[in-house]
Amino acid sequence: MSFWEIGEKEKLVAVINISSASVEGLLMETGRPKPKIIGCFSAKANPSFIFKADFLEREIKRALEIVLKALAKKAGPKGADKVFCLLASPWYVGQTRILHFSDKEPFEVTPFLINKLKEDEKNLLKDKDLRFVERAEVKYVLNGYAVENPFGKRTKDFELYLYISSAKKKFINEVEATAKKFLKASVTSFHTASFVGFKELKSLFCLKDNFLFIDFSEETTEVVLNRDGYLEEAASFAKGGYYFIRQLAVALNIPPEEAVSLFGQYEENHLSPEEKRKIDDILKEAREKWLFLFDRALEGMSGAFFMPQRIFFLGGAGFFSGFLSFVGDSFGTGTKKLARLGEFSVIKQISQPALASHFIALPGSAFPQKNLTLIFALFINKEKKM
């Protein structure tokens, strides 16, 4: 049984997406074939000339309070029935661990055995400043063969692939307290962008083979590799959309806020040819730096295997929505040798209208700009039906 009680009627659910430098939240009614979006609100951290972790954390908490206040006003005096929170890079760390158990004689795989392996792994978290977010079973291997359901089967060798994520305990506690203050409901559960993206993209596109997805946000780029049916590895680097804004601000000696506006005009082709050429020259070096770091992240993840050819790009609408076009043919040039047949066959930008088709929206209500917010909402709604 899931965290939802059987027989419950419609619930007002708050879904919060804490990205690298923004917070987006939506209210939706569940308990219907398609969840209904009641309202959506977002707030961004202010860009600065220099990336500073402590400044970013303060800005995220400010943005979180703005979003939760708006959601609370929309929800009314009773607040929300459930609250779910998604953490994106850099607010968590995660990895897939392979837990192994073997014996000379065949043994039966039981829930007790799996829980014992998970508890042993839990005890390895020694850092008292961290708190577990997820401990999700993503793959089972018996005598070298992957199986969907291991229970009741006998084997001499068992491997459990366990995705484990954690976050700063203080940060999580403050998010919980703020949500409780405004929405009158405790956070039911926290999740991470890597795991939710892996589960929901696999479900949405019926993926059985290998794939990769990229979450390009304001301050970070996260790359998640999914191979042989499980989340194998994730890597991130501190170069997102705001990195390009900083390059503009520094080169032109203008405030970051003005650089954001200028970049918007550049994306929408509202500049004169001379202005566009000037910005092209400034951004060329930044683009090459981003591509270098992206290639290096892929090379670090590839190991002895070829990379998957299917790649999903989660850029969202609004700010820097045209990133793939901006990068152009240079995307992944240095790592084409890592993909089968020497090139990436599919680099697919997730379509917002395709995601929106899974929801009902009230007339005039705002729609999420971030694809991950919608993907997370779908993930939560499906969990309800489990």
mmCIF file with all atom_site columns, C-alpha atoms in Angstrom, residues 103-206:
data_model
loop_
_atom_site.group_PDB
_atom_site.id
_atom_site.type_symbol
_atom_site.label_atom_id
_atom_site.label_alt_id
_atom_site.label_comp_id
_atom_site.label_asym_id
_atom_site.label_entity_id
_atom_site.label_seq_id
_atom_site.pdbx_PDB_ins_code
_atom_site.Cartn_x
_atom_site.Cartn_y
_atom_site.Cartn_z
_atom_site.occupancy
_atom_site.B_iso_or_equiv
_atom_site.pdbx_formal_charge
_atom_site.auth_seq_id
_atom_site.auth_comp_id
_atom_site.auth_asym_id
_atom_site.auth_atom_id
_atom_site.pdbx_PDB_model_num
ATOM 1   C CA . ASP A 1 103 ? 26.004 -18.611 0.342   1.00 0.00 ? 103 ASP A CA 1
ATOM 2   C CA . LYS A 1 104 ? 27.290 -22.059 -0.595  1.00 0.00 ? 104 LYS A CA 1
ATOM 3   C CA . GLU A 1 105 ? 23.767 -23.448 -0.368  1.00 0.00 ? 105 GLU A CA 1
ATOM 4   C CA . PRO A 1 106 ? 20.698 -22.036 -2.157  1.00 0.00 ? 106 PRO A CA 1
ATOM 5   C CA . PHE A 1 107 ? 18.637 -19.633 -0.061  1.00 0.00 ? 107 PHE A CA 1
ATOM 6   C CA . GLU A 1 108 ? 15.280 -17.920 -0.525  1.00 0.00 ? 108 GLU A CA 1
ATOM 7   C CA . VAL A 1 109 ? 15.103 -14.172 -1.109  1.00 0.00 ? 109 VAL A CA 1
ATOM 8   C CA . THR A 1 110 ? 12.744 -12.693 1.490   1.00 0.00 ? 110 THR A CA 1
ATOM 9   C CA . PRO A 1 111 ? 11.687 -9.198  2.596   1.00 0.00 ? 111 PRO A CA 1
ATOM 10  C CA . PHE A 1 112 ? 13.641 -9.851  5.804   1.00 0.00 ? 112 PHE A CA 1
ATOM 11  C CA . LEU A 1 113 ? 16.874 -10.377 3.839   1.00 0.00 ? 113 LEU A CA 1
ATOM 12  C CA . ILE A 1 114 ? 16.361 -7.207  1.792   1.00 0.00 ? 114 ILE A CA 1
ATOM 13  C CA . ASN A 1 115 ? 15.509 -5.133  4.867   1.00 0.00 ? 115 ASN A CA 1
ATOM 14  C CA . LYS A 1 116 ? 18.606 -6.490  6.615   1.00 0.00 ? 116 LYS A CA 1
ATOM 15  C CA . LEU A 1 117 ? 20.826 -5.443  3.690   1.00 0.00 ? 117 LEU A CA 1
ATOM 16  C CA . LYS A 1 118 ? 19.215 -1.987  3.641   1.00 0.00 ? 118 LYS A CA 1
ATOM 17  C CA . GLU A 1 119 ? 19.617 -1.513  7.393   1.00 0.00 ? 119 GLU A CA 1
ATOM 18  C CA . ASP A 1 120 ? 23.292 -2.507  7.207   1.00 0.00 ? 120 ASP A CA 1
ATOM 19  C CA . GLU A 1 121 ? 23.775 0.100   4.490   1.00 0.00 ? 121 GLU A CA 1
ATOM 20  C CA . LYS A 1 122 ? 21.885 2.715   6.511   1.00 0.00 ? 122 LYS A CA 1
ATOM 21  C CA . ASN A 1 123 ? 24.264 2.244   9.415   1.00 0.00 ? 123 ASN A CA 1
ATOM 22  C CA . LEU A 1 124 ? 27.143 3.304   7.156   1.00 0.00 ? 124 LEU A CA 1
ATOM 23  C CA . LEU A 1 125 ? 25.877 6.909   7.113   1.00 0.00 ? 125 LEU A CA 1
ATOM 24  C CA . LYS A 1 126 ? 28.138 8.356   9.782   1.00 0.00 ? 126 LYS A CA 1
ATOM 25  C CA . ASP A 1 127 ? 27.678 12.058  9.032   1.00 0.00 ? 127 ASP A CA 1
ATOM 26  C CA . LYS A 1 128 ? 25.215 13.345  11.629  1.00 0.00 ? 128 LYS A CA 1
ATOM 27  C CA . ASP A 1 129 ? 24.635 16.481  9.544   1.00 0.00 ? 129 ASP A CA 1
ATOM 28  C CA . LEU A 1 130 ? 23.046 14.425  6.748   1.00 0.00 ? 130 LEU A CA 1
ATOM 29  C CA . ARG A 1 131 ? 19.616 12.821  6.505   1.00 0.00 ? 131 ARG A CA 1
ATOM 30  C CA . PHE A 1 132 ? 18.448 10.063  4.188   1.00 0.00 ? 132 PHE A CA 1
ATOM 31  C CA . VAL A 1 133 ? 16.046 11.150  1.457   1.00 0.00 ? 133 VAL A CA 1
ATOM 32  C CA . GLU A 1 134 ? 15.550 7.896   -0.470  1.00 0.00 ? 134 GLU A CA 1
ATOM 33  C CA . ARG A 1 135 ? 16.566 4.254   -0.175  1.00 0.00 ? 135 ARG A CA 1
ATOM 34  C CA . ALA A 1 136 ? 14.900 2.800   -3.243  1.00 0.00 ? 136 ALA A CA 1
ATOM 35  C CA . GLU A 1 137 ? 15.311 -0.701  -4.656  1.00 0.00 ? 137 GLU A CA 1
ATOM 36  C CA . VAL A 1 138 ? 15.983 -0.310  -8.385  1.00 0.00 ? 138 VAL A CA 1
ATOM 37  C CA . LYS A 1 139 ? 17.246 -3.737  -9.503  1.00 0.00 ? 139 LYS A CA 1
ATOM 38  C CA . TYR A 1 140 ? 17.509 -7.355  -8.324  1.00 0.00 ? 140 TYR A CA 1
ATOM 39  C CA . VAL A 1 141 ? 20.047 -9.865  -9.655  1.00 0.00 ? 141 VAL A CA 1
ATOM 40  C CA . LEU A 1 142 ? 19.915 -13.599 -8.879  1.00 0.00 ? 142 LEU A CA 1
ATOM 41  C CA . ASN A 1 143 ? 22.861 -15.768 -9.977  1.00 0.00 ? 143 ASN A CA 1
ATOM 42  C CA . GLY A 1 144 ? 23.842 -13.046 -12.456 1.00 0.00 ? 144 GLY A CA 1
ATOM 43  C CA . TYR A 1 145 ? 20.373 -12.574 -13.985 1.00 0.00 ? 145 TYR A CA 1
ATOM 44  C CA . ALA A 1 146 ? 18.144 -9.552  -13.429 1.00 0.00 ? 146 ALA A CA 1
ATOM 45  C CA . VAL A 1 147 ? 14.586 -10.319 -12.271 1.00 0.00 ? 147 VAL A CA 1
ATOM 46  C CA . GLU A 1 148 ? 11.523 -8.147  -11.715 1.00 0.00 ? 148 GLU A CA 1
ATOM 47  C CA . ASN A 1 149 ? 10.419 -9.838  -8.483  1.00 0.00 ? 149 ASN A CA 1
ATOM 48  C CA . PRO A 1 150 ? 12.991 -11.768 -6.405  1.00 0.00 ? 150 PRO A CA 1
ATOM 49  C CA . PHE A 1 151 ? 10.722 -12.845 -3.556  1.00 0.00 ? 151 PHE A CA 1
ATOM 50  C CA . GLY A 1 152 ? 10.267 -16.565 -3.087  1.00 0.00 ? 152 GLY A CA 1
ATOM 51  C CA . LYS A 1 153 ? 13.036 -17.412 -5.552  1.00 0.00 ? 153 LYS A CA 1
ATOM 52  C CA . ARG A 1 154 ? 16.066 -19.465 -4.508  1.00 0.00 ? 154 ARG A CA 1
ATOM 53  C CA . THR A 1 155 ? 19.621 -18.534 -5.378  1.00 0.00 ? 155 THR A CA 1
ATOM 54  C CA . LYS A 1 156 ? 23.218 -18.826 -4.228  1.00 0.00 ? 156 LYS A CA 1
ATOM 55  C CA . ASP A 1 157 ? 24.090 -15.267 -5.164  1.00 0.00 ? 157 ASP A CA 1
ATOM 56  C CA . PHE A 1 158 ? 21.913 -12.180 -4.693  1.00 0.00 ? 158 PHE A CA 1
ATOM 57  C CA . GLU A 1 159 ? 22.589 -8.554  -5.580  1.00 0.00 ? 159 GLU A CA 1
ATOM 58  C CA . LEU A 1 160 ? 20.353 -5.663  -4.579  1.00 0.00 ? 160 LEU A CA 1
ATOM 59  C CA . TYR A 1 161 ? 20.847 -2.387  -6.446  1.00 0.00 ? 161 TYR A CA 1
ATOM 60  C CA . LEU A 1 162 ? 19.833 0.324   -3.990  1.00 0.00 ? 162 LEU A CA 1
ATOM 61  C CA . TYR A 1 163 ? 19.575 4.008   -4.882  1.00 0.00 ? 163 TYR A CA 1
ATOM 62  C CA . ILE A 1 164 ? 20.509 6.050   -1.815  1.00 0.00 ? 164 ILE A CA 1
ATOM 63  C CA . SER A 1 165 ? 20.233 9.824   -1.496  1.00 0.00 ? 165 SER A CA 1
ATOM 64  C CA . SER A 1 166 ? 20.796 12.222  1.369   1.00 0.00 ? 166 SER A CA 1
ATOM 65  C CA . ALA A 1 167 ? 20.659 15.945  2.086   1.00 0.00 ? 167 ALA A CA 1
ATOM 66  C CA . LYS A 1 168 ? 21.748 18.340  4.786   1.00 0.00 ? 168 LYS A CA 1
ATOM 67  C CA . LYS A 1 169 ? 19.604 17.679  7.841   1.00 0.00 ? 169 LYS A CA 1
ATOM 68  C CA . LYS A 1 170 ? 19.388 21.368  8.742   1.00 0.00 ? 170 LYS A CA 1
ATOM 69  C CA . PHE A 1 171 ? 18.190 22.290  5.240   1.00 0.00 ? 171 PHE A CA 1
ATOM 70  C CA . ILE A 1 172 ? 15.541 19.538  5.232   1.00 0.00 ? 172 ILE A CA 1
ATOM 71  C CA . ASN A 1 173 ? 14.315 20.518  8.693   1.00 0.00 ? 173 ASN A CA 1
ATOM 72  C CA . GLU A 1 174 ? 13.930 24.157  7.656   1.00 0.00 ? 174 GLU A CA 1
ATOM 73  C CA . VAL A 1 175 ? 11.977 23.179  4.536   1.00 0.00 ? 175 VAL A CA 1
ATOM 74  C CA . GLU A 1 176 ? 9.670  21.024  6.667   1.00 0.00 ? 176 GLU A CA 1
ATOM 75  C CA . ALA A 1 177 ? 9.114  23.797  9.213   1.00 0.00 ? 177 ALA A CA 1
ATOM 76  C CA . THR A 1 178 ? 8.317  26.377  6.516   1.00 0.00 ? 178 THR A CA 1
ATOM 77  C CA . ALA A 1 179 ? 5.882  24.036  4.743   1.00 0.00 ? 179 ALA A CA 1
ATOM 78  C CA . LYS A 1 180 ? 4.128  23.251  8.022   1.00 0.00 ? 180 LYS A CA 1
ATOM 79  C CA . LYS A 1 181 ? 3.895  26.943  8.867   1.00 0.00 ? 181 LYS A CA 1
ATOM 80  C CA . PHE A 1 182 ? 2.157  27.968  5.637   1.00 0.00 ? 182 PHE A CA 1
ATOM 81  C CA . LEU A 1 183 ? 0.367  24.852  4.360   1.00 0.00 ? 183 LEU A CA 1
ATOM 82  C CA . LYS A 1 184 ? -0.607 23.372  7.736   1.00 0.00 ? 184 LYS A CA 1
ATOM 83  C CA . ALA A 1 185 ? 0.672  19.966  6.659   1.00 0.00 ? 185 ALA A CA 1
ATOM 84  C CA . SER A 1 186 ? 3.930  18.165  7.207   1.00 0.00 ? 186 SER A CA 1
ATOM 85  C CA . VAL A 1 187 ? 6.027  17.148  4.207   1.00 0.00 ? 187 VAL A CA 1
ATOM 86  C CA . THR A 1 188 ? 4.871  13.605  3.433   1.00 0.00 ? 188 THR A CA 1
ATOM 87  C CA . SER A 1 189 ? 8.098  12.731  1.647   1.00 0.00 ? 189 SER A CA 1
ATOM 88  C CA . PHE A 1 190 ? 11.161 14.172  -0.058  1.00 0.00 ? 190 PHE A CA 1
ATOM 89  C CA . HIS A 1 191 ? 12.459 12.926  -3.397  1.00 0.00 ? 191 HIS A CA 1
ATOM 90  C CA . THR A 1 192 ? 15.396 13.721  -5.671  1.00 0.00 ? 192 THR A CA 1
ATOM 91  C CA . ALA A 1 193 ? 15.521 14.842  -9.284  1.00 0.00 ? 193 ALA A CA 1
ATOM 92  C CA . SER A 1 194 ? 17.737 11.910  -10.331 1.00 0.00 ? 194 SER A CA 1
ATOM 93  C CA . PHE A 1 195 ? 15.385 9.246   -9.014  1.00 0.00 ? 195 PHE A CA 1
ATOM 94  C CA . VAL A 1 196 ? 12.124 10.895  -10.087 1.00 0.00 ? 196 VAL A CA 1
ATOM 95  C CA . GLY A 1 197 ? 13.501 11.622  -13.568 1.00 0.00 ? 197 GLY A CA 1
ATOM 96  C CA . PHE A 1 198 ? 14.679 8.013   -13.892 1.00 0.00 ? 198 PHE A CA 1
ATOM 97  C CA . LYS A 1 199 ? 11.358 6.506   -12.785 1.00 0.00 ? 199 LYS A CA 1
ATOM 98  C CA . GLU A 1 200 ? 9.000  8.836   -14.627 1.00 0.00 ? 200 GLU A CA 1
ATOM 99  C CA . LEU A 1 201 ? 10.851 9.130   -17.953 1.00 0.00 ? 201 LEU A CA 1
ATOM 100 C CA . LYS A 1 202 ? 11.115 5.354   -18.008 1.00 0.00 ? 202 LYS A CA 1
ATOM 101 C CA . SER A 1 203 ? 7.343  5.128   -17.486 1.00 0.00 ? 203 SER A CA 1
ATOM 102 C CA . LEU A 1 204 ? 6.292  7.985   -19.794 1.00 0.00 ? 204 LEU A CA 1
ATOM 103 C CA . PHE A 1 205 ? 8.309  6.777   -22.775 1.00 0.00 ? 205 PHE A CA 1
ATOM 104 C CA . CYS A 1 206 ? 8.130  3.012   -22.034 1.00 0.00 ? 206 CYS A CA 1
#
